[in-house]
mmCIF file of C-alpha atoms in Angstrom:
data_model
loop_
_atom_site.group_PDB
_atom_site.id
_atom_site.type_symbol
_atom_site.label_atom_id
_atom_site.label_comp_id
_atom_site.label_asym_id
_atom_site.label_seq_id
_atom_site.Cartn_x
_atom_site.Cartn_y
_atom_site.Cartn_z
ATOM 1 C CA UNK A 1 91.461 95.333 90.953
ATOM 2 C CA UNK A 2 88.213 93.308 91.094
ATOM 3 C CA UNK A 3 84.684 94.813 92.127
ATOM 4 C CA UNK A 4 84.496 93.177 95.039
ATOM 5 C CA UNK A 5 88.202 93.973 95.458
ATOM 6 C CA UNK A 6 86.843 97.682 95.510
ATOM 7 C CA UNK A 7 83.752 97.079 97.116
ATOM 8 C CA UNK A 8 85.886 95.361 100.167
ATOM 9 C CA UNK A 9 88.522 98.460 99.792
ATOM 10 C CA UNK A 10 85.920 100.638 100.134
ATOM 11 C CA UNK A 11 84.291 98.678 103.496
ATOM 12 C CA UNK A 12 87.987 98.861 104.848
ATOM 13 C CA UNK A 13 88.149 102.456 103.834
ATOM 14 C CA UNK A 14 84.689 103.266 105.991
ATOM 15 C CA UNK A 15 86.251 101.371 108.976
ATOM 16 C CA UNK A 16 89.021 103.199 109.211
ATOM 17 C CA UNK A 17 86.630 106.659 109.083
ATOM 18 C CA UNK A 18 83.990 105.377 111.840
ATOM 19 C CA UNK A 19 87.167 104.730 113.702
ATOM 20 C CA UNK A 20 88.792 108.025 113.046
ATOM 21 C CA UNK A 21 85.636 109.662 114.338
ATOM 22 C CA UNK A 22 85.254 107.279 117.517
ATOM 23 C CA UNK A 23 89.132 108.651 118.315
ATOM 24 C CA UNK A 24 87.872 112.308 117.090
ATOM 25 C CA UNK A 25 84.889 112.212 119.470
ATOM 26 C CA UNK A 26 87.370 110.663 122.386
ATOM 27 C CA UNK A 27 89.681 113.828 122.313
ATOM 28 C CA UNK A 28 86.561 116.168 122.045
ATOM 29 C CA UNK A 29 85.312 114.914 125.491
ATOM 30 C CA UNK A 30 88.902 114.709 126.810
ATOM 31 C CA UNK A 31 91.345 117.077 125.056
ATOM 32 C CA UNK A 32 94.121 114.067 125.390
ATOM 33 C CA UNK A 33 96.625 114.322 121.922
ATOM 34 C CA UNK A 34 97.208 110.268 122.049
ATOM 35 C CA UNK A 35 93.216 110.513 120.082
ATOM 36 C CA UNK A 36 93.902 113.033 118.554
ATOM 37 C CA UNK A 37 96.724 111.406 116.518
ATOM 38 C CA UNK A 38 94.726 108.323 116.721
ATOM 39 C CA UNK A 39 91.895 109.859 114.825
ATOM 40 C CA UNK A 40 94.321 111.537 112.222
ATOM 41 C CA UNK A 41 96.332 108.061 111.951
ATOM 42 C CA UNK A 42 92.777 106.779 110.907
ATOM 43 C CA UNK A 43 91.896 109.329 109.071
ATOM 44 C CA UNK A 44 95.261 108.629 106.852
ATOM 45 C CA UNK A 45 94.262 104.880 106.750
ATOM 46 C CA UNK A 46 90.734 105.774 105.383
ATOM 47 C CA UNK A 47 92.182 107.776 102.882
ATOM 48 C CA UNK A 48 94.691 105.662 101.368
ATOM 49 C CA UNK A 49 92.095 102.619 101.042
ATOM 50 C CA UNK A 50 90.139 105.243 99.523
ATOM 51 C CA UNK A 51 92.617 106.125 96.874
ATOM 52 C CA UNK A 52 93.221 102.463 96.275
ATOM 53 C CA UNK A 53 89.913 101.827 95.636
ATOM 54 C CA UNK A 54 89.404 104.814 93.336
ATOM 55 C CA UNK A 55 92.231 104.997 91.277
ATOM 56 C CA UNK A 56 92.566 101.331 90.248
ATOM 57 C CA UNK A 57 96.553 101.111 90.715
ATOM 58 C CA UNK A 58 98.325 98.118 89.785
ATOM 59 C CA UNK A 59 99.510 96.417 92.470
ATOM 60 C CA UNK A 60 103.271 97.580 91.069
ATOM 61 C CA UNK A 61 102.868 100.756 91.301
ATOM 62 C CA UNK A 62 101.339 101.206 94.967
ATOM 63 C CA UNK A 63 104.788 102.429 96.583
ATOM 64 C CA UNK A 64 103.259 105.728 97.917
ATOM 65 C CA UNK A 65 100.267 103.918 99.357
ATOM 66 C CA UNK A 66 102.688 102.047 101.722
ATOM 67 C CA UNK A 67 104.676 105.683 102.589
ATOM 68 C CA UNK A 68 101.356 106.640 103.555
ATOM 69 C CA UNK A 69 100.487 103.762 105.914
ATOM 70 C CA UNK A 70 103.887 103.938 106.931
ATOM 71 C CA UNK A 71 103.393 107.435 108.156
ATOM 72 C CA UNK A 72 99.757 106.451 109.917
ATOM 73 C CA UNK A 73 101.709 103.853 111.959
ATOM 74 C CA UNK A 74 104.590 105.932 112.435
ATOM 75 C CA UNK A 75 101.994 108.376 113.955
ATOM 76 C CA UNK A 76 100.205 105.902 115.967
ATOM 77 C CA UNK A 77 103.673 104.397 117.835
ATOM 78 C CA UNK A 78 105.327 108.123 118.486
ATOM 79 C CA UNK A 79 101.941 108.774 120.300
ATOM 80 C CA UNK A 80 101.898 106.015 122.021
ATOM 81 C CA UNK A 81 105.329 105.938 123.329
ATOM 82 C CA UNK A 82 104.915 109.565 124.438
ATOM 83 C CA UNK A 83 101.197 108.992 126.547
ATOM 84 C CA UNK A 84 103.673 106.520 128.044
ATOM 85 C CA UNK A 85 106.337 108.428 128.856
ATOM 86 C CA UNK A 86 106.472 110.131 132.499
ATOM 87 C CA UNK A 87 105.563 113.592 132.545
ATOM 88 C CA UNK A 88 107.962 115.921 133.961
ATOM 89 C CA UNK A 89 105.371 118.352 135.848
ATOM 90 C CA UNK A 90 103.556 117.134 138.609
#
């Protein structure tokens, strides 16, 4: 991995961390589980790209990183589906 790729991975990780902080502030204000799940997912993605930038893992051995991304995106999908389901208590 070149220095530029490491720099860009760090920038992407910082962007995910900022998005996570933004959703965390929304959750603190509104207390909706959707925002907390989004914040946790974006923090997972930030950890993923930080791990990628710091460890210099070859392309062939990045499978665990894809599992972390899969978990983050699955959490987002489940949170969206749950927030759009009709409430049973009215």
